[in-house]
Short mmCIF file of C-alpha atoms and ligand atoms in Angstrom, two decimals:
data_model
loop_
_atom_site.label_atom_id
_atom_site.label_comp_id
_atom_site.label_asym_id
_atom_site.label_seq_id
_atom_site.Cartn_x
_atom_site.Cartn_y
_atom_site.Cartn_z
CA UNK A 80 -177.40 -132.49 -12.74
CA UNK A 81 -180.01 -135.82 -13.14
CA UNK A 82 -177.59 -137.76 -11.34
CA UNK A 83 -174.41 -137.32 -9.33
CA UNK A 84 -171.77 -140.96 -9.25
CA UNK A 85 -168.85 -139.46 -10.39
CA UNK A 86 -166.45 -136.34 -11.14
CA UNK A 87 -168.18 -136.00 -15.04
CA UNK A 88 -171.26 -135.70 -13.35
CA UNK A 89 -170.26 -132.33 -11.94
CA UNK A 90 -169.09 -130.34 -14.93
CA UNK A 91 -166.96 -127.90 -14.90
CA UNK A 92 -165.05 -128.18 -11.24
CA UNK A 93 -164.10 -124.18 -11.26
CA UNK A 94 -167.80 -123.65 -10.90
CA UNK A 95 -168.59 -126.43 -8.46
CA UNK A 96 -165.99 -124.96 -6.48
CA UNK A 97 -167.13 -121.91 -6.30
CA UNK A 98 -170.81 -122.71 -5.57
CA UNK A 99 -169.43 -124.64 -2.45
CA UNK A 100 -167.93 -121.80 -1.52
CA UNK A 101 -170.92 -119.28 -1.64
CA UNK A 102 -172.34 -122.51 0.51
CA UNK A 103 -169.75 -122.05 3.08
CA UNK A 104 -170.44 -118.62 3.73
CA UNK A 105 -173.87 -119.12 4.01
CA UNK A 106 -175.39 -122.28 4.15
CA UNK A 107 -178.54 -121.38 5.13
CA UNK A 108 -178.91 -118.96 2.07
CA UNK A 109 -180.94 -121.39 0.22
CA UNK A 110 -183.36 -123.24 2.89
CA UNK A 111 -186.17 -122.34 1.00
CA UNK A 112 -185.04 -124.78 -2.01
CA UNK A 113 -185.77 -128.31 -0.39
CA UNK A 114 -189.43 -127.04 1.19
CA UNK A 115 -191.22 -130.23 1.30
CA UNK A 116 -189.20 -132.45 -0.38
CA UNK A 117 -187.41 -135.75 1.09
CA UNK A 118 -184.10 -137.08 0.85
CA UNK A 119 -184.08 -140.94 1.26
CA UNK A 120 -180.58 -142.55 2.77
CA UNK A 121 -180.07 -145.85 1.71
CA UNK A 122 -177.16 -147.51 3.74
CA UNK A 123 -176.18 -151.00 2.68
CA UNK A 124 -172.81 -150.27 5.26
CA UNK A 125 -172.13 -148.32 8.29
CA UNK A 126 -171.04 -144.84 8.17
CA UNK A 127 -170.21 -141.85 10.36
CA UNK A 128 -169.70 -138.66 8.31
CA UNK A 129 -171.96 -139.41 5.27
CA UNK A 130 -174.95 -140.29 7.08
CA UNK A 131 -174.33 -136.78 9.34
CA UNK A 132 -173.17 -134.63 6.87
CA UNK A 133 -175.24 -135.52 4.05
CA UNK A 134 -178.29 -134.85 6.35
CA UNK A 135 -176.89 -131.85 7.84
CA UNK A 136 -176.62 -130.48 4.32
CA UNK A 137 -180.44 -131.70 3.55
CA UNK A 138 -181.36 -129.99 6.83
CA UNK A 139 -179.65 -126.62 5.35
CA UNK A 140 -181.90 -126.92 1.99
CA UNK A 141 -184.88 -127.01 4.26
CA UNK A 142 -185.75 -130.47 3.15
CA UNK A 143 -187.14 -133.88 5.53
CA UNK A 144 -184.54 -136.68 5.24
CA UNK A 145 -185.70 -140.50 5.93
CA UNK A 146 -182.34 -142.49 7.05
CA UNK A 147 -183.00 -146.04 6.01
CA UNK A 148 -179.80 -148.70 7.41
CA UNK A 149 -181.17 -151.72 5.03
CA UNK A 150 -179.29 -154.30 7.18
CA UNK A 151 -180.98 -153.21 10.62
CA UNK A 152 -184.87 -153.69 10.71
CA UNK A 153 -185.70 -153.95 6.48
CA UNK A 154 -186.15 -156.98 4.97
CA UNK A 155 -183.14 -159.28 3.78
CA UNK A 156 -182.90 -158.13 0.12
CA UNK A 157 -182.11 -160.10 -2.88
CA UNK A 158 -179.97 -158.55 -5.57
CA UNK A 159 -179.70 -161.28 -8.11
CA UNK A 160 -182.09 -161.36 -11.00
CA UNK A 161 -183.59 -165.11 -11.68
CA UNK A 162 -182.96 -166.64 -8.67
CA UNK A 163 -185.47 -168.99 -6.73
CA UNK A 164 -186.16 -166.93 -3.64
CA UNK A 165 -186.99 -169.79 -1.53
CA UNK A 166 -184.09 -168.76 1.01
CA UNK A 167 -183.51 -166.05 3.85
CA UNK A 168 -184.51 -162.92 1.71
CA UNK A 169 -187.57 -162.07 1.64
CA UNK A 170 -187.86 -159.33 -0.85
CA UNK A 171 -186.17 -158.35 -4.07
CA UNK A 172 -184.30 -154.97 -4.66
CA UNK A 173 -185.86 -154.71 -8.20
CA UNK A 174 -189.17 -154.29 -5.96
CA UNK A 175 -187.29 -152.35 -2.78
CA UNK A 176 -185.87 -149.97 -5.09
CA UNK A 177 -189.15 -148.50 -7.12
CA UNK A 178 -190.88 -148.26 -3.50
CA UNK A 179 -188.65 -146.66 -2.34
CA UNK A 180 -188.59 -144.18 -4.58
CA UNK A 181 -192.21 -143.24 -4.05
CA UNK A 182 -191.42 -141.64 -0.57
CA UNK A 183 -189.01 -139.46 -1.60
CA UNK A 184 -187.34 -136.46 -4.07
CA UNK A 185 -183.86 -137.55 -3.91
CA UNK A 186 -182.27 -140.81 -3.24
CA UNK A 187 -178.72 -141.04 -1.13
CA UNK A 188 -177.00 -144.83 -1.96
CA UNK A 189 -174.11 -146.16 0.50
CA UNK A 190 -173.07 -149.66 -1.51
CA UNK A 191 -169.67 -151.13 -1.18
CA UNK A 192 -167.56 -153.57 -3.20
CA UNK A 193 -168.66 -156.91 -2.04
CA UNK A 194 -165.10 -158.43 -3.42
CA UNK A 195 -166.71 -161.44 -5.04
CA UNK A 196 -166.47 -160.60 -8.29
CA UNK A 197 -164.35 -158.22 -9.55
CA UNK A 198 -166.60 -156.99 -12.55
CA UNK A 199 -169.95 -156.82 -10.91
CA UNK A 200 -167.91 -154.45 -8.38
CA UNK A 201 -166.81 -152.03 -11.08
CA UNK A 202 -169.75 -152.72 -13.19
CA UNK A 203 -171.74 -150.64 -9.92
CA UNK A 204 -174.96 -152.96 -10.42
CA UNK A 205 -176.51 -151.80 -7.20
CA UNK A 206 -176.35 -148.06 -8.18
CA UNK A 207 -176.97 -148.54 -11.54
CA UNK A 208 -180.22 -150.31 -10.15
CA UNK A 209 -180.95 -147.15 -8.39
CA UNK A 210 -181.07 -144.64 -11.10
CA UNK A 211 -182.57 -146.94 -13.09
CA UNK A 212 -185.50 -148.08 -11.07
CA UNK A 213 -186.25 -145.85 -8.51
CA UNK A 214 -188.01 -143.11 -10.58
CA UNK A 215 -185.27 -140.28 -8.89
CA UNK A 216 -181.89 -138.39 -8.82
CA UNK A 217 -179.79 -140.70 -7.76
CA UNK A 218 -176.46 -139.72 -6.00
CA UNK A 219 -173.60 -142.16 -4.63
CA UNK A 220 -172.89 -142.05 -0.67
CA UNK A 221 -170.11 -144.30 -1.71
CA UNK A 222 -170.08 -147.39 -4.29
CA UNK A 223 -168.35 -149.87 -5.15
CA UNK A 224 -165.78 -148.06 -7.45
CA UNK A 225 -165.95 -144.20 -6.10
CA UNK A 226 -167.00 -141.96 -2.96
CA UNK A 227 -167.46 -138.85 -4.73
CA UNK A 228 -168.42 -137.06 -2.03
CA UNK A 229 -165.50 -137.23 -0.14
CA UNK A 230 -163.54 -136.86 -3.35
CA UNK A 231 -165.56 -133.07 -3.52
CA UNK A 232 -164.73 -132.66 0.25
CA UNK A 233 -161.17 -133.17 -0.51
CA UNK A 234 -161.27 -130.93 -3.25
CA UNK A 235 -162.46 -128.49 -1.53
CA UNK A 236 -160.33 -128.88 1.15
CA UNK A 237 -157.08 -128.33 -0.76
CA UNK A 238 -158.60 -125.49 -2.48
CA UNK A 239 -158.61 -123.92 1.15
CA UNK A 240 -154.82 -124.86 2.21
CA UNK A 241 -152.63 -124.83 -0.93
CA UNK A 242 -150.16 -122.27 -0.96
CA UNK A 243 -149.37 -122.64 -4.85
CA UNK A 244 -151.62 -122.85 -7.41
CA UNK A 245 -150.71 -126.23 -8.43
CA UNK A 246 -149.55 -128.14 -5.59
CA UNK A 247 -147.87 -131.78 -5.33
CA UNK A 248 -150.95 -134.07 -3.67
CA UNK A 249 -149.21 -137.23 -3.02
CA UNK A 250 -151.30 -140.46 -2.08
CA UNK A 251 -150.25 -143.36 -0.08
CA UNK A 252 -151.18 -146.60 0.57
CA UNK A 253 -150.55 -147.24 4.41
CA UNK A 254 -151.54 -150.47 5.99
CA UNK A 255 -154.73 -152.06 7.41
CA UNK A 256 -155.37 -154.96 9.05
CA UNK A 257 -158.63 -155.68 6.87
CA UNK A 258 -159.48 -155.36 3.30
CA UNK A 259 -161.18 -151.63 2.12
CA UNK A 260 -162.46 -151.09 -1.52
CA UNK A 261 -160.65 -149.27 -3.60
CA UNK A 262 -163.25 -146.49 -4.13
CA UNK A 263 -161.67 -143.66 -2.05
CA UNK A 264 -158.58 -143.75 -3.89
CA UNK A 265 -160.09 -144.41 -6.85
CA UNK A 266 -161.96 -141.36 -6.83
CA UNK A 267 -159.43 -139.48 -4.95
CA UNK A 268 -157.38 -139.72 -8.27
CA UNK A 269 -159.89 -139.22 -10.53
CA UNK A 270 -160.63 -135.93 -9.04
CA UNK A 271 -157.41 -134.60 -8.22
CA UNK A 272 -156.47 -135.62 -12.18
CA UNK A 273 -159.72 -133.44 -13.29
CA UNK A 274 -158.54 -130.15 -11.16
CA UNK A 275 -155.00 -130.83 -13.08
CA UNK A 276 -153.04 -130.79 -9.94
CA UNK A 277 -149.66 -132.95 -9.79
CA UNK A 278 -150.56 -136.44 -7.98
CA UNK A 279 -148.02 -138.97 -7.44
CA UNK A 280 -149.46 -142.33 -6.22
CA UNK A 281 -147.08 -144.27 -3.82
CA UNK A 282 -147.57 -148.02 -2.42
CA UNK A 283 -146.00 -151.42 -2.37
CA UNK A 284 -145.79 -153.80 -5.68
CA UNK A 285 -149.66 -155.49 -6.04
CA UNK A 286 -151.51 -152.16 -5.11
CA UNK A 287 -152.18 -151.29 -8.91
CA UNK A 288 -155.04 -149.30 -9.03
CA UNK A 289 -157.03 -149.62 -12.10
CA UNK A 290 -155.60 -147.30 -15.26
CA UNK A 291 -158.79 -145.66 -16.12
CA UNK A 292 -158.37 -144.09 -12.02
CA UNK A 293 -154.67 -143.91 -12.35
CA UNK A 294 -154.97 -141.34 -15.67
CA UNK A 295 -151.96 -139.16 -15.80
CA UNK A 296 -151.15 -139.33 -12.33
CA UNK A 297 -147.19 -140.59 -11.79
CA UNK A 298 -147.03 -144.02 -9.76
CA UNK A 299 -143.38 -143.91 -7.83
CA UNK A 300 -143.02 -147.68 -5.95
CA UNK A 301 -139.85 -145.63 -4.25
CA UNK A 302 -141.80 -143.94 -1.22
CA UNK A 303 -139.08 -141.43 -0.33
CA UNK A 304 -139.26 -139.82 -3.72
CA UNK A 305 -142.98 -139.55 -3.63
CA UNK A 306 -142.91 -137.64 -0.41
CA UNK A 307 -140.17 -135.60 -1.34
CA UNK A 308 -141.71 -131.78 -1.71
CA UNK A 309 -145.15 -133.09 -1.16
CA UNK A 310 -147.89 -130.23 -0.44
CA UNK A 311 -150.61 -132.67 0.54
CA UNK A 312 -150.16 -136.28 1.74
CA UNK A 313 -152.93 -138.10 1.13
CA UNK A 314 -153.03 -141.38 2.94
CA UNK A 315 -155.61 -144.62 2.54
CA UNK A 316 -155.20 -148.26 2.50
CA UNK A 317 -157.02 -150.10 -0.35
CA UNK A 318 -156.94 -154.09 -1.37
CA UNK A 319 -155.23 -155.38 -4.36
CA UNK A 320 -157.35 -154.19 -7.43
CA UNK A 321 -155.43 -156.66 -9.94
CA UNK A 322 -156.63 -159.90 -10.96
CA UNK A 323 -156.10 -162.94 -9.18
CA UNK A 324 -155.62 -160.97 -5.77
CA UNK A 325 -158.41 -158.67 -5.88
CA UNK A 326 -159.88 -157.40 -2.82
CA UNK A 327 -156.84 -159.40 -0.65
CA UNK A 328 -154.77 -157.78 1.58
CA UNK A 329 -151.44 -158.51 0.15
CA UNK A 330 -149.48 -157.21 3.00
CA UNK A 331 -149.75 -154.91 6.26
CA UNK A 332 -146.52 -153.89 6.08
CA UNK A 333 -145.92 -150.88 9.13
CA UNK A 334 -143.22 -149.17 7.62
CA UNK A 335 -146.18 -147.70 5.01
CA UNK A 336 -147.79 -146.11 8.58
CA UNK A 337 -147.58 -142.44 7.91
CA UNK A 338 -144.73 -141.19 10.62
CA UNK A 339 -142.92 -137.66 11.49
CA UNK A 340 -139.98 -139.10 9.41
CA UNK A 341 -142.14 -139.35 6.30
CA UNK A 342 -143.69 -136.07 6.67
CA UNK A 343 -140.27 -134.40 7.43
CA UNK A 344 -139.15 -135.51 3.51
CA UNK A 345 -142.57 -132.86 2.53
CA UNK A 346 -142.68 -129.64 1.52
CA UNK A 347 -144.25 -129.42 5.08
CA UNK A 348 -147.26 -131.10 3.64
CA UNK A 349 -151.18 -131.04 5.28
CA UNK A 350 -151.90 -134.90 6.13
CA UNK A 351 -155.79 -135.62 5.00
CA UNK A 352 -157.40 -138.64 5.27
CA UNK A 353 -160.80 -139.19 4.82
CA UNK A 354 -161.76 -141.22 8.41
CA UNK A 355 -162.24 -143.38 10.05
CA UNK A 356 -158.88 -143.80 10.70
CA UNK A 357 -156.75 -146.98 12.33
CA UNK A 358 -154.29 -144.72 14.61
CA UNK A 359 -150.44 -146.44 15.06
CA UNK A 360 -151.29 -148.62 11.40
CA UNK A 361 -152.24 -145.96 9.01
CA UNK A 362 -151.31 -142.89 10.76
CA UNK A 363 -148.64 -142.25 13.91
CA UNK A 364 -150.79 -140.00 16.66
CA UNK A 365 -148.40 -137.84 16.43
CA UNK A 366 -148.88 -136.53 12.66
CA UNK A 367 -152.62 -136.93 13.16
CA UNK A 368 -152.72 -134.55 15.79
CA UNK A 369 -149.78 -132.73 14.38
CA UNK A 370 -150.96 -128.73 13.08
CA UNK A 371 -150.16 -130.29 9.85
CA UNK A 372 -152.96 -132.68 10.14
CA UNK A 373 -156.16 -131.36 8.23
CA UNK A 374 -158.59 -134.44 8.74
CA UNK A 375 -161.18 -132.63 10.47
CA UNK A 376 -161.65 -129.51 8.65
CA UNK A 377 -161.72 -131.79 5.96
CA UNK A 378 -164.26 -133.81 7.52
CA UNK A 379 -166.06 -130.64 8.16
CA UNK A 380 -166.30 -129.88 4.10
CA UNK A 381 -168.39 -133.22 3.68
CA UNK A 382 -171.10 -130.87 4.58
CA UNK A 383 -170.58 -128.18 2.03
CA UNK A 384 -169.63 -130.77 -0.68
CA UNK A 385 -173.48 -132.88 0.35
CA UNK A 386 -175.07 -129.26 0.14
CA UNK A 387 -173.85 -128.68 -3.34
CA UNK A 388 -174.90 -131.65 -4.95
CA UNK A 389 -178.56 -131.67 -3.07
CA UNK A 390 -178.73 -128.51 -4.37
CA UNK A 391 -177.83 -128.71 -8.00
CA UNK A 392 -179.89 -132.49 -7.56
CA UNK A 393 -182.97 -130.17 -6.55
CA UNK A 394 -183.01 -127.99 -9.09
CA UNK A 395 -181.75 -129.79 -12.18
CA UNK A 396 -179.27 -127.18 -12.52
C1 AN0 B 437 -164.33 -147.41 4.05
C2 AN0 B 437 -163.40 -147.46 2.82
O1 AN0 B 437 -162.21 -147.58 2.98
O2 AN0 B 437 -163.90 -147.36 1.69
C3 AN0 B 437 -165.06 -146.10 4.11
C4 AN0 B 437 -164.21 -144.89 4.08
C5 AN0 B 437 -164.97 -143.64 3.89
N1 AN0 B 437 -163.54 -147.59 5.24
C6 AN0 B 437 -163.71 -148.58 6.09
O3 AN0 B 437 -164.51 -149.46 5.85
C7 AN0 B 437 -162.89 -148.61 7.34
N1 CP B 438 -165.34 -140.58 5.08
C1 CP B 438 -166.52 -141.21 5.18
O1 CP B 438 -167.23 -141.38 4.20
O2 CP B 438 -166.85 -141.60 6.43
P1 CP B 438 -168.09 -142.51 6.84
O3 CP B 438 -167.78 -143.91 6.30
O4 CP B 438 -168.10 -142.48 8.33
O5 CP B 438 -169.31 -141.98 6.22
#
C-alpha cells in the first residue's frame, strides 16, 4: 500500500481484517518494523483519538512520531496557488509540504471540509497536495470527504460484536448544534457497502449524502422502519451535502437524539459512534452508558486499525 485515503486503498477487507486481528493479539509482535523511521502528524484540526491512537500504534511499530498542530506555533500557511502573499501567511503549503517530508518516513494528514466550496471539499486538494508533494506515503487522519480510519475501527468493531454473519448496520443522522463534514458518514457507508453488510441510512429530508457514498445502501426517511431489527445503530450528525445548502445545518431537530425508545424498536442493537460525542443532542446518557453502548471498545480499535495501515505503509506490502 503507497498510500492509504480510502477503502480501495486497502484491498481485499477479509485480509485487512484479519491482519488487525493478529495485531490485536499482539501488538508488539512487529516493533522491530518501524526501527528508525518517523511518522509525521500533520493536524490542520483538533483531535482526541487520532492523534493518540495513531501514535500509540507508531509507538507499537517501534517507530519516532513528530506531532505537528499547524495552527498552534507553525507559520500561517497559504493553500491557494497564484495568489499575492502580501497578507497574514507567511509561507506556502506547496513549500510546507516537500519540507516536511524530509523529516520523516510516513506522513499522517488531519484536513477537514472547509465548507466554502463544495468541489474543492470533495476534490481533497489538501491531501492530494500531500501525496503529491511531500516525497512519502501519505495516509488520511481524516479529510475532507472520508476518515478512513475510523471507518477500519468500525469495521473492526462489528466484526467483534455481530451475532450473524450479515447483520443490519443502520446509520442515523441525530442532531448537532454546529455544522460537521460529512466525511464520517461518508466513509462509514462506503465501508460498510465494501464488507457487503445490509446498511440502511436514516435522517430528515436535505441530509442526502452524496450517491457515489450512498452505493447500494437503502435510504428509509421513515426512522421507525430503519431501526426496526437493527444489529448496529450507527449514529452521526453531518451538514447538508446537496447544493445550495451545503455544509448548513438545516435543522437540530431533538426527536433524531438517539433515546431508549429508539433502541427498543432494534434487534437489541450495539450503539457506536465514533466520539466526541454531544450527550442529551446526539445521544440520551442513558443509551451511551447503556451495555448496549460499544463507543469505547470501538474507540479502543482506532489503535489496531492505525497499526495496520503503518504497517502495510512501512513495508509496501
Ligand atoms: C468531527 C466530524 O464530525 O467529522 C470529527 C469526528 C471524528 N467532529 C467534530 O468536529 C465534533
Ligand atoms: N473519532 C475521532 O477521529 O476522534 P478525534 O477527532 O478525537 O480524533
Amino acid at each position: 500500500m503507497k498510500h492509504f485515503t480510502c477503502v480501495q486503498d486497502i484491498g481485499d477487507l477479509r485480509e485487512a481484517l484479519r491482519e488487525a486481528f493478529e495485531i490485536k493479539r499482539d501488538r508488539f509482535q512487529f516493533n522491530e518494523l518501524g526501527k528508525n523511521k518517523t511518522l509525521l502528524m500533520v493536524f490542520f484540526n483538533a483531535s482526541l483519538r487520532t492523534r493518540l491512537s495513531t501514535q500509540k500504534a507508531a509507538m507499537n511499530l517501534g517507530m519516532n512520531t513528530i506531532v505537528l498542530d499547524v495552527n498552534q506555533g507553525a507559520w500561517k500557511l497559504e493553500t491557494e496557488r497564484g495568489v499575492v502573499m502580501d497578507g497574514d501567511k507567511s509561507e506556502h503549503l506547496l513549500e510546507a509540504i516537500p519540507v516536511m517530508g524530509c523529516y520523516c518516513d510516513v506522513i499522517g494528514v488531519r484536513s477537514f471540509a472547509r465548507f466554502e466550496n463544495r468541489e474543492e471539499d470533495y476534490g481533497e486538494r489538501v491531501l492530494e497536495q500531500f501525496i503529491r508533494y511531500s516525497g512519502r506515503p501519505v495516509f488520511s487522519m481524516e479529510a475532507a470527504t472520508r476518515h478512513p480510519l475510523q471507518s477500519f475501527a468500525d469495521l473492526i468493531t462489528i466484526e467483534e460484536y455481530k451475532k450473524t454473519d450479515c447483520p443490519k448496520v443502520v446509520m442515523s443522522w441525530a442532531p448537532h448544534p454546529k455544522a460537521l463534514p460529512q466525511a464520517v458518514p461518508n466513509s462509514f457507508a462506503e465501508w460498510i457497502n465494501a464488507a457487503g453488510y445490509e446498511l440502511v441510512i436514516t435522517h430528515p429530508e436535505g441530509y442526502e449524502l452524496d450517491p457515489a457514498f450512498v452505493g447500494n445502501a437503502r435510504v428509509e426517511y421513515d426512522r421507525e422502519k430503519a431501526f426496526a431489527g437493527a444489529d448496529f445503530v450507527y449514529a452521526k450528525n453531518w451538514s447538508a451535502y446537496a447544493a445550495p445548502h451545503y455544509g448548513e445545518v438545516l435543522n437540530k431537530d431533538r426527536s433524531w437524539t438517539v433515546d431508549a425508545a429508539k433502541m427498543a424498536l432494534t434487534n437489541d442493537a450495539r450503539f457506536m459512534h465514533c466520539l466526541p460525542v454531544r450527550r442529551n443532542v446526539i445521544v440520551t446518557d442513558e443509551v451511551i452508558e447503556s451495555p448496549q453502548s460499544i463507543v469505547i471498545p470501538e474507540a479502543a480499535n482506532r489503535e489496531i486499525a492505525a497499526q495496520t495501515v503503518l504497517k502495510r505503509l512501512l513495508t509496501q506490502e
